[in-house]
XYZ file of N, CA, C and O in Angstrom:
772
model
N 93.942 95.419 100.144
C 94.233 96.503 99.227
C 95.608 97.101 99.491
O 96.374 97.507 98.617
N 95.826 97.104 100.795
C 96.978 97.837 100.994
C 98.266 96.733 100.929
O 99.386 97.184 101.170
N 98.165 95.736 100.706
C 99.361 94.611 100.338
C 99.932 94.896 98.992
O 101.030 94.845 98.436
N 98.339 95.312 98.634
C 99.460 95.017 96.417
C 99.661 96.291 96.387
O 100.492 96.526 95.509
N 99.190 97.574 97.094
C 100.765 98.597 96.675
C 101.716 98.466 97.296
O 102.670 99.098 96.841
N 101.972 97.732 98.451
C 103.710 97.654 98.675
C 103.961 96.213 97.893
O 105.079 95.816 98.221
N 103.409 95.409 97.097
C 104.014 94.752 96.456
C 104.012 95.046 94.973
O 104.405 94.199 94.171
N 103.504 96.431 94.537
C 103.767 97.114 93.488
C 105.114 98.083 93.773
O 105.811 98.631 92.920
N 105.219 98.111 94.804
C 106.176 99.212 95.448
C 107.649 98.356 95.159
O 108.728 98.779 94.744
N 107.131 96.683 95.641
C 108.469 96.278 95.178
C 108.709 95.797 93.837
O 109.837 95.501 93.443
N 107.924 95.736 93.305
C 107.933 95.516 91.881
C 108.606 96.746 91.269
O 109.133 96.692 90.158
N 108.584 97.603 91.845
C 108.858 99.285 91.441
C 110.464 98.583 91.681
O 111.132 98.183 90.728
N 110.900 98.521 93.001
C 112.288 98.692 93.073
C 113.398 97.086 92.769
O 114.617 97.014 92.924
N 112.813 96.407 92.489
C 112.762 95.396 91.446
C 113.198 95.495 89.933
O 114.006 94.859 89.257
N 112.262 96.644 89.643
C 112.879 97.154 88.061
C 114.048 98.098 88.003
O 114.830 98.298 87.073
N 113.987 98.693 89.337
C 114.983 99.716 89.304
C 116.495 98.589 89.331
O 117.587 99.050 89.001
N 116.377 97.457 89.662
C 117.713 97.010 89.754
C 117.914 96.222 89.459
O 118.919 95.669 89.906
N 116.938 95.453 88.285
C 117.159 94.711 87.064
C 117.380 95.668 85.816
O 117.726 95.142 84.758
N 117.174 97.241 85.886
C 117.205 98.229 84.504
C 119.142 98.393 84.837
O 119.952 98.578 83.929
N 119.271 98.349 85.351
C 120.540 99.113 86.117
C 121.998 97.872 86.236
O 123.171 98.075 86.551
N 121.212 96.473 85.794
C 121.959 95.498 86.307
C 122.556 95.110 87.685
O 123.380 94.196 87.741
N 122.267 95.603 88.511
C 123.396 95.584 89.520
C 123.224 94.896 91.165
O 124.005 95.278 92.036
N 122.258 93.974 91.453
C 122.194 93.302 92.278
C 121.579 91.840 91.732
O 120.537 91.823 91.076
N 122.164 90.866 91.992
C 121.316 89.389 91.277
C 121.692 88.774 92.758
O 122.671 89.137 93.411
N 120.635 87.672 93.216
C 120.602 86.812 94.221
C 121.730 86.010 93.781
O 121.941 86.129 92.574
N 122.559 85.188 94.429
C 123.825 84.461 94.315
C 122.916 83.180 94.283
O 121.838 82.902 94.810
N 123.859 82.453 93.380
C 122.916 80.939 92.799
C 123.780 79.558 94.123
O 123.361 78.409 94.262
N 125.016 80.181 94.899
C 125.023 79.258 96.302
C 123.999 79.693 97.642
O 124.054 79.217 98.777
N 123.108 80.691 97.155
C 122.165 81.053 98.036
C 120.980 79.749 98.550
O 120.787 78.787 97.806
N 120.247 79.883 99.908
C 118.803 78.523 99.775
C 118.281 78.489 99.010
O 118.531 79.518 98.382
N 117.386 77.757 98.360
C 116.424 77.390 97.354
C 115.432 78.454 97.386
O 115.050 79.006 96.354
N 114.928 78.811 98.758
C 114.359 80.246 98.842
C 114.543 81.297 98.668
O 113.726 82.060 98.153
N 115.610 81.586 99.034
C 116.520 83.049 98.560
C 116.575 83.600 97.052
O 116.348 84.710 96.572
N 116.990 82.307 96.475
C 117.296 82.288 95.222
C 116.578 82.411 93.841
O 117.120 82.610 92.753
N 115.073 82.232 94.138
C 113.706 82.492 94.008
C 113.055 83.566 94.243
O 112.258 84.178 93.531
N 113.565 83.836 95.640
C 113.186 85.067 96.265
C 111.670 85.519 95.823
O 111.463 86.405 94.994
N 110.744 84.853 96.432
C 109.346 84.357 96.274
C 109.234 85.301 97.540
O 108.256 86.040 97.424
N 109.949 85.502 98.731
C 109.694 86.358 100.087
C 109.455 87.634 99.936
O 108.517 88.141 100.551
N 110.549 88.661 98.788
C 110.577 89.889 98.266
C 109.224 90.435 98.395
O 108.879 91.189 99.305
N 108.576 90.079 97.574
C 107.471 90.857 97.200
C 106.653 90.572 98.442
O 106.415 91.610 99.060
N 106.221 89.631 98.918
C 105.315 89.256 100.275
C 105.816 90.081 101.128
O 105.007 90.668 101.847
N 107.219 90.358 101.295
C 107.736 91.436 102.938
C 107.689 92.655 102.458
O 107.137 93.558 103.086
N 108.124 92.795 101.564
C 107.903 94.208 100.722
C 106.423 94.622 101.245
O 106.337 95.125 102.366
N 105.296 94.430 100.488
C 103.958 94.218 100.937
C 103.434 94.379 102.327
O 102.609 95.227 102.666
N 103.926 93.590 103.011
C 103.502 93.568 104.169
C 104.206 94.874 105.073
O 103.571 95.505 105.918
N 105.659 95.142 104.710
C 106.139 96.000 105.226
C 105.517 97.591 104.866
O 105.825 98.553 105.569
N 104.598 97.713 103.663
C 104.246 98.787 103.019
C 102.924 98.996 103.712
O 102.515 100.065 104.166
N 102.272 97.754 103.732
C 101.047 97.833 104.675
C 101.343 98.385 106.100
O 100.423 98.949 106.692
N 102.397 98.281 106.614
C 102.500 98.206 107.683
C 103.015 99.949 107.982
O 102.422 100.538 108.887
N 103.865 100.535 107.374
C 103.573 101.563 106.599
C 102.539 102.424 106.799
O 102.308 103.331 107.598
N 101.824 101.791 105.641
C 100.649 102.452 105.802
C 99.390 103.222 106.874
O 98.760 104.272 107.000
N 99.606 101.520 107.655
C 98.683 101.993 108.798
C 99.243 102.640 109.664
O 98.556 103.508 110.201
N 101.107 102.422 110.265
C 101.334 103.348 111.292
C 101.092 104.612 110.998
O 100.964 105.283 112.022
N 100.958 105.310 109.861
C 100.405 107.245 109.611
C 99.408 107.086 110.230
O 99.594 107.021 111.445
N 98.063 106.964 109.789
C 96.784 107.248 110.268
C 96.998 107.114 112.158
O 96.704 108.109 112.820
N 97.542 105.767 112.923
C 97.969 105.730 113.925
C 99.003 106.684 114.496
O 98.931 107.295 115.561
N 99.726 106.697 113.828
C 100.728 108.005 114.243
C 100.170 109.283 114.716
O 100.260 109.930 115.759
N 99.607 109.413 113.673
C 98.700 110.495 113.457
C 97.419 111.056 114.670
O 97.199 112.167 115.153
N 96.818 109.843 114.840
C 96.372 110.034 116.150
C 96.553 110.286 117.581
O 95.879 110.969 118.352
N 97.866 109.418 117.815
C 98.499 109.492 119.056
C 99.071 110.613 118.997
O 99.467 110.881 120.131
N 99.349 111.482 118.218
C 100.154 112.846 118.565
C 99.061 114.040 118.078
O 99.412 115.220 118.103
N 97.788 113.669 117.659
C 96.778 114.643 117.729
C 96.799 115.523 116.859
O 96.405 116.687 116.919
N 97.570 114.592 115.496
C 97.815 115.204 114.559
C 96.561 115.142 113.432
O 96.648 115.651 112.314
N 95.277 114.359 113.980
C 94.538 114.025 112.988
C 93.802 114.863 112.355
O 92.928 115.501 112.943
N 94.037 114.990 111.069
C 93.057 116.414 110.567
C 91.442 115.786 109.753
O 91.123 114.783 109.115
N 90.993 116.601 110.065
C 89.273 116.445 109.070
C 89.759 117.097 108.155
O 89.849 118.323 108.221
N 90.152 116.421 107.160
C 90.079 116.970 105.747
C 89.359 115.818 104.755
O 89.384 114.598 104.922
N 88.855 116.403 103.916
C 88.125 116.009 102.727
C 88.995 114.680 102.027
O 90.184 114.937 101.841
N 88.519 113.209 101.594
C 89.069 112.672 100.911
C 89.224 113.241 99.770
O 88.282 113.809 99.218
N 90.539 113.169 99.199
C 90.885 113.830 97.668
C 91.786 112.262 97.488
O 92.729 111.727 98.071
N 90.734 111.866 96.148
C 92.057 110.764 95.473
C 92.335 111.138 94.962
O 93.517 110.817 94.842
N 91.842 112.429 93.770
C 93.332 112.428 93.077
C 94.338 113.009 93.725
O 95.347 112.980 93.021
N 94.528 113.563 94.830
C 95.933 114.039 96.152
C 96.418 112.450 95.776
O 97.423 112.465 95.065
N 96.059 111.451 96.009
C 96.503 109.908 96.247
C 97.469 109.668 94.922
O 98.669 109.447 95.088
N 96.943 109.716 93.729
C 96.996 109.080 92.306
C 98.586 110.475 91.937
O 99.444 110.368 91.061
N 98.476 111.299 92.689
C 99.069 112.598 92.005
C 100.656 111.999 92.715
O 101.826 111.908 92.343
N 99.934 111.717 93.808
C 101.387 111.312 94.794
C 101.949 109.691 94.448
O 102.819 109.111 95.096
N 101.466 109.327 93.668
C 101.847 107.718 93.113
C 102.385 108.067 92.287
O 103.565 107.836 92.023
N 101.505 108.805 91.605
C 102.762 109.562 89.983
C 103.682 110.197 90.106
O 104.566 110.379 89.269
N 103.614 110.576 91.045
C 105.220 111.274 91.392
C 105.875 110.728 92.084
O 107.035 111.121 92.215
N 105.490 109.806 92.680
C 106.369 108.642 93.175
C 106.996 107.776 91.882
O 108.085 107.214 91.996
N 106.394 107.729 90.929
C 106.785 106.785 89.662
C 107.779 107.695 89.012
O 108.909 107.565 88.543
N 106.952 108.629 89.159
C 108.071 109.518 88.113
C 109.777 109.490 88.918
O 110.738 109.253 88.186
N 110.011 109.753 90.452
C 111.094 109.451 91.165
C 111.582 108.116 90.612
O 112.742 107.883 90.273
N 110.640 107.337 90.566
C 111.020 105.843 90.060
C 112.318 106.353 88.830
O 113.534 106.182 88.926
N 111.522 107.029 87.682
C 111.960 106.681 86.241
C 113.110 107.538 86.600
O 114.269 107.185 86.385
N 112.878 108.357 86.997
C 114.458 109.735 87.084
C 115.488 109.421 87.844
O 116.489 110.135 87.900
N 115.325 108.110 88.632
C 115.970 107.040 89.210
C 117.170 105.891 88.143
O 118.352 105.647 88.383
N 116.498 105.495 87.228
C 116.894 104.200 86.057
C 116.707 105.203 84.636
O 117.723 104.972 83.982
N 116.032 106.003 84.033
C 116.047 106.098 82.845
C 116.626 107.851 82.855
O 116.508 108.529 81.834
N 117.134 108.324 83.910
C 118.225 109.984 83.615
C 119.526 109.382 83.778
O 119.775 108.400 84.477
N 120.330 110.042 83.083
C 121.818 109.798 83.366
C 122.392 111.062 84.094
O 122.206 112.201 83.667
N 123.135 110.760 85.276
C 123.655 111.446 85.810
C 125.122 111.674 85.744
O 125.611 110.847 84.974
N 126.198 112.630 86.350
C 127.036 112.373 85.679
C 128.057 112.023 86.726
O 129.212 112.047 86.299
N 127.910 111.697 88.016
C 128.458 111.214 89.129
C 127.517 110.406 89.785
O 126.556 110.055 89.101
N 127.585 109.897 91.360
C 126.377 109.628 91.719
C 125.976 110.341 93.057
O 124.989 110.108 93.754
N 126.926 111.224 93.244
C 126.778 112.118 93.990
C 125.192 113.692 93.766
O 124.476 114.353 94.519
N 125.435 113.541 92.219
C 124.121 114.588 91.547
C 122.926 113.925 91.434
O 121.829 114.440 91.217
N 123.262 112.385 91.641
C 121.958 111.458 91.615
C 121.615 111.912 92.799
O 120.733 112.762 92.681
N 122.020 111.660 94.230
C 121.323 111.833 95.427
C 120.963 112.429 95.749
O 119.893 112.193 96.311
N 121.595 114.104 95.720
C 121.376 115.422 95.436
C 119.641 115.502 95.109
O 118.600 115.711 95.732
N 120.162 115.139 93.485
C 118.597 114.974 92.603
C 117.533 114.522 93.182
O 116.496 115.102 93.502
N 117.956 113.137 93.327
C 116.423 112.284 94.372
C 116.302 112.826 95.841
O 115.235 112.974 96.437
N 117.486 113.087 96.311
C 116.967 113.645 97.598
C 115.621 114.914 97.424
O 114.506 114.809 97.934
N 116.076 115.992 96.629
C 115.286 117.263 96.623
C 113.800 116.787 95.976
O 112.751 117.430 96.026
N 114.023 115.491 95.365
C 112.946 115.139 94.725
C 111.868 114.821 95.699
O 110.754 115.342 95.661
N 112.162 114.150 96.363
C 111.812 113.326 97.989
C 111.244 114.270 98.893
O 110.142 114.234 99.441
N 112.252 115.211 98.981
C 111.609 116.234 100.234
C 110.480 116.961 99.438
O 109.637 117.524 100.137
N 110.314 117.047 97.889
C 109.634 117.735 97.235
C 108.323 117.273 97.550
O 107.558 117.971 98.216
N 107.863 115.633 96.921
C 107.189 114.901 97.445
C 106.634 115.431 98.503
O 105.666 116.189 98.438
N 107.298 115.018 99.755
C 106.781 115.311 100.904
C 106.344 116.877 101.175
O 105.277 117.177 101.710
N 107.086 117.597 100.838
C 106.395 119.308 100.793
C 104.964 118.921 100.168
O 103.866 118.874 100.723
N 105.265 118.705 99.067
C 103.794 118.484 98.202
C 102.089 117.516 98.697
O 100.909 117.652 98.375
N 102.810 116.631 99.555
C 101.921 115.969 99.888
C 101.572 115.247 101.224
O 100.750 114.391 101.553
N 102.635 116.022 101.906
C 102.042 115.352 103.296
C 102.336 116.707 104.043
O 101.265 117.308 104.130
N 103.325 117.406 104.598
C 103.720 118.311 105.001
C 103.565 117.896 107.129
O 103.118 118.636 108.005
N 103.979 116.881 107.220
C 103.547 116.570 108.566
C 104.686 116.474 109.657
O 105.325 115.666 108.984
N 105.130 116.562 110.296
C 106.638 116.244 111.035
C 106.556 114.735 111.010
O 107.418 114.003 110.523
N 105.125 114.240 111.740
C 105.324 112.736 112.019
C 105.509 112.045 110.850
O 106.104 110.974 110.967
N 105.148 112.383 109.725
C 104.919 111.464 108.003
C 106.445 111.875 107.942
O 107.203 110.905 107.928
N 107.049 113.118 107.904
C 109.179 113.326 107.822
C 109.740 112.183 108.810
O 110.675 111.535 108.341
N 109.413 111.917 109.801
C 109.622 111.471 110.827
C 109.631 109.971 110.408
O 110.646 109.278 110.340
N 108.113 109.487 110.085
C 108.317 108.397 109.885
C 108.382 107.423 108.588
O 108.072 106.234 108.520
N 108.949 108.407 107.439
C 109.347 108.442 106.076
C 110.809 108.117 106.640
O 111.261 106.979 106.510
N 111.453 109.008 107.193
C 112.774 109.206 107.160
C 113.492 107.624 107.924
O 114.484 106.998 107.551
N 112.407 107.291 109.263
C 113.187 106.065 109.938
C 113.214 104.817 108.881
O 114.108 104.015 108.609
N 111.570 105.008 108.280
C 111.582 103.766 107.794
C 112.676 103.600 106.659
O 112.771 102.426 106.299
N 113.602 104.554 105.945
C 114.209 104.966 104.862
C 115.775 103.989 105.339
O 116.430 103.107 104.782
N 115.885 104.803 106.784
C 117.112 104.419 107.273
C 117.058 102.850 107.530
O 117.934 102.118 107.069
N 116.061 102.391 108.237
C 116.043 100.798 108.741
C 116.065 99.839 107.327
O 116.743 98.813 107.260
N 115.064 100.426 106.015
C 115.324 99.851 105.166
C 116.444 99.497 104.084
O 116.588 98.418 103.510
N 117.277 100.774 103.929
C 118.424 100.907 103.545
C 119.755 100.086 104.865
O 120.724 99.450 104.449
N 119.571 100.233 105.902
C 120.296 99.221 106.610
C 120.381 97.661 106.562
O 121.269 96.874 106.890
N 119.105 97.501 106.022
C 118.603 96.425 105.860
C 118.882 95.513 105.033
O 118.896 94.302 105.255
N 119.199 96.267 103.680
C 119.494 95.932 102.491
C 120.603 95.640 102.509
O 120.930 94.516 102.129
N 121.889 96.888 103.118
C 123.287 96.661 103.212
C 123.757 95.345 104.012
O 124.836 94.795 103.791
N 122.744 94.866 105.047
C 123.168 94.042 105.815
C 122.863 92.817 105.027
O 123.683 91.901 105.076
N 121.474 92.646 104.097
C 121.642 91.637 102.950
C 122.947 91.617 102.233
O 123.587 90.606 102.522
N 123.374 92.177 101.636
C 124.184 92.674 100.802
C 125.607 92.107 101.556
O 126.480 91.473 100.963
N 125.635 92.412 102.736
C 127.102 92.148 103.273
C 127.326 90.326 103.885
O 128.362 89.733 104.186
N 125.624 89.770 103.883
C 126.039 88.306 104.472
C 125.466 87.575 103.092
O 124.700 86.622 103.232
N 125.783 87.957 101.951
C 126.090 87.121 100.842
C 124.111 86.700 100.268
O 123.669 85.747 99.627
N 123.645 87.509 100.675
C 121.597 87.345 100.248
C 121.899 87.620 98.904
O 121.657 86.820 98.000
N 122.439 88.766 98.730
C 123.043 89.930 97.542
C 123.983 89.564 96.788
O 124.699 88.605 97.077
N 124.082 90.042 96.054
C 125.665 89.727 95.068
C 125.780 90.847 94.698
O 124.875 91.064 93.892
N 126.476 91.816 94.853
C 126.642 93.664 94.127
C 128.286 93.713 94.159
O 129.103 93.267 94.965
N 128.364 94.154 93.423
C 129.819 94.750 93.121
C 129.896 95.937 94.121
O 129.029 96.775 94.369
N 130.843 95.836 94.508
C 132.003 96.688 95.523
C 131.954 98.068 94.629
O 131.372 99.045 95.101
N 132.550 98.134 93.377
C 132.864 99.422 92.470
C 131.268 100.122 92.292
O 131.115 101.243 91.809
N 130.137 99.268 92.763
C 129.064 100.003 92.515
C 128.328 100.574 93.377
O 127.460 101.375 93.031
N 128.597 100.194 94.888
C 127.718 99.841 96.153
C 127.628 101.747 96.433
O 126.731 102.111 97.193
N 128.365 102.633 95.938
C 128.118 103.815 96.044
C 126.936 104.465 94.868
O 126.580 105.642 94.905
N 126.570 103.754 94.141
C 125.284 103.984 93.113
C 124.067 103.571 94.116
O 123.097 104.283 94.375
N 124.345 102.173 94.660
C 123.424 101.710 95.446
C 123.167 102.602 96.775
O 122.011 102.504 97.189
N 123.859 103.295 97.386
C 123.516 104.592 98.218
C 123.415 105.481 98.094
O 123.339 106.262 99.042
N 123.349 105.921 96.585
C 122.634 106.851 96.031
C 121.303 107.125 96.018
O 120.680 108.142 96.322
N 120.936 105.970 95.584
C 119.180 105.975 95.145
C 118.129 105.274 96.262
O 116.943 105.561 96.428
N 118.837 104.384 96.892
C 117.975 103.489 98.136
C 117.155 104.142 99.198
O 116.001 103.772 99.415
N 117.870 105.345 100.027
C 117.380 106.127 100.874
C 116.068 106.835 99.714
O 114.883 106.623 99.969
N 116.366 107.430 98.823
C 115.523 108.199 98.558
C 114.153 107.613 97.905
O 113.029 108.111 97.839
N 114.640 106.437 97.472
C 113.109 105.595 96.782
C 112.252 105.307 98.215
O 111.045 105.496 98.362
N 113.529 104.624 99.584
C 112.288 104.715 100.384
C 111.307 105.379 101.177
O 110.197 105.000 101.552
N 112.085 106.711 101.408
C 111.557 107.795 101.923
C 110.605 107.944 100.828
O 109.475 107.841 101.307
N 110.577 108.070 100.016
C 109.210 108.636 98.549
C 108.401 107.587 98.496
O 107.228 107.884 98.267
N 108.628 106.483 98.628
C 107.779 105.248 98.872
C 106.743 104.923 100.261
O 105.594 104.508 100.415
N 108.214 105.504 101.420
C 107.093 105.659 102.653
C 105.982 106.461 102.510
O 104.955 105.975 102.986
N 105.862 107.781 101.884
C 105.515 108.943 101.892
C 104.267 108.844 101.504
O 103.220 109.267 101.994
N 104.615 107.954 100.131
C 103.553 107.722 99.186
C 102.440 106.594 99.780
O 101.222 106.734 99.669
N 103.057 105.534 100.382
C 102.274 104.195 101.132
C 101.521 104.802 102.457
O 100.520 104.264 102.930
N 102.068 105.884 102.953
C 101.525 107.164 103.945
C 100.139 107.674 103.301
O 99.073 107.399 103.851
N 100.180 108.222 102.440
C 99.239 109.134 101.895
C 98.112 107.909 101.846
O 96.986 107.863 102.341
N 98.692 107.142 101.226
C 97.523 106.276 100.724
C 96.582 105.660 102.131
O 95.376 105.796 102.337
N 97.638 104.940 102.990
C 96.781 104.550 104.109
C 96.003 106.113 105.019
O 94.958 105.926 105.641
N 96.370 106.948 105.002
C 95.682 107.640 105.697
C 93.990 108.132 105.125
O 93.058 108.426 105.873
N 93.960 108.107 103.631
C 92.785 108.370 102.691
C 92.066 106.925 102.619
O 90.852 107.005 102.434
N 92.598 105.601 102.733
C 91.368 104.586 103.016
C 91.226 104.391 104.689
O 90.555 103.492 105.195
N 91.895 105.283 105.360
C 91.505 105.233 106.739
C 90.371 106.169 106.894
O 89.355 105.732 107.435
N 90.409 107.459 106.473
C 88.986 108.647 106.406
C 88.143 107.643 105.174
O 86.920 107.697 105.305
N 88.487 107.021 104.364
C 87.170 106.575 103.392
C 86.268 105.229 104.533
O 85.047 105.088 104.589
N 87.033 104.624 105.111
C 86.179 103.825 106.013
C 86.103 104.574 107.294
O 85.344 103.864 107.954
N 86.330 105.265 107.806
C 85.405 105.661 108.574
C 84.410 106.726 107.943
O 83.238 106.737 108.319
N 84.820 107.526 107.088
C 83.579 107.877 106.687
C 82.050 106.875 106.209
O 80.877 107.175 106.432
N 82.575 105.689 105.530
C 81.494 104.840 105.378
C 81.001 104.342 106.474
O 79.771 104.293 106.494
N 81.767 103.802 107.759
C 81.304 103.410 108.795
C 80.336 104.644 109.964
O 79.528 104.437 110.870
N 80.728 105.501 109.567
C 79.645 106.610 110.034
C 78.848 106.784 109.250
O 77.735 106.793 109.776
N 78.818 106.972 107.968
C 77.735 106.846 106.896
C 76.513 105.777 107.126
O 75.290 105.898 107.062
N 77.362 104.701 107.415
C 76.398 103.748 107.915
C 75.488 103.516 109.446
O 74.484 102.888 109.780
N 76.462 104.393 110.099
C 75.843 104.642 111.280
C 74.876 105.378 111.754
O 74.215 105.171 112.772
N 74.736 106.888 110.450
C 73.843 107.482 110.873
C 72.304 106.451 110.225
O 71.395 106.074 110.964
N 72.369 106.221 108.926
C 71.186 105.274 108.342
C 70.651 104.290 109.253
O 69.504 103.852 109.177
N 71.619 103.909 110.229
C 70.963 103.075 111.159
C 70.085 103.635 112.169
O 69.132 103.059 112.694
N 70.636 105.213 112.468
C 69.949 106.001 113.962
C 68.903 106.566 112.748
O 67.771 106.728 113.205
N 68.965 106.748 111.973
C 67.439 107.551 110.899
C 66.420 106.465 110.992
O 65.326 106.596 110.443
């Protein structure tokens, strides 16, 4: 379950940069690259992965709270993760300096709204940086093809989709982490009855 939202996640940022034109795989790239059949699988896996370090995080610093599963908290924080999506590719801004601005406050908004945790800032924010490093370092040994005149649009919006993306792949793993253990205690007491 938790694979196809980070491979919806990259499907998300996928559209953001086929709407926008501005990154295409280079056609002297491997046969793999060029396909880029890996995207969505690491994407995925990286979202899963994501996912579960909150609930873990969360524990080791004794941050774990008993609170009530709420999906729609889950569904509210996807939609506003989408909506970051669209205000991302379909607002016009008029520099790209008011873009980051924009998505940044959007991001921390997010996170006010739905996690409010140091460790979820914490580990929104690294995964934001390693992923956006990540990309640039695609980008600079030829994975990428981006224009030079644009690569400041592209550090506009990258940090902030992934921080809102961590945030969001956060929320989610921590609510099927209380839904199975709640079932697995559910099931535990039916066994001692």
């Amino acid at each position: 379950r938790r694979v196809h939202g980070g491979v919806l996640f990259a499907v998300m940022l996928n559209y953001i940069v086929m709407e926008r034109n501005t990154a295409i795989f280079p056609t002297e790239a491997l046969l793999i690259l060029t396909h880029a059949w890996w995207v969505f699988p690491s994407v995925g896996s990286a979202a899963t992965f994501v996912g579960l370090m909150y609930p873990c995080l969360d524990r080791k610093l004794g941050y774990y709270r008993n609170y009530v599963v709420e999906w729609p908290k889950v569904l509210r924080c996807a939609a506003f993760f989408i909506g970051i999506k669209l205000c991302c590719t379909k607002v016009y801004y008029t520099n790209n300096l008011h873009m980051a601005i924009v998505l940044g406050v959007l991001s921390l908004l997010l996170w006010w709204c739905f996690d409010r945790t140091v460790s979820g800032f914490t580990l929104a924010l690294s995964c934001s940086v390693i992923a956006t490093v990540l990309i640039h370092i695609l980008i600079r040994h030829g994975l990428y093809n981006y224009p030079e005149t644009d690569s400041t649009y592209l550090k506009s919006w990258l940090p902030s989709i992934f921080f809102s993306g961590g945030i969001t792949m956060g929320t989610i793993g921590r609510h099927l982490v209380l839904v199975e253990n709640a079932l697995f205690n559910d099931s535990k007491k039916v066994h001692i009855d």
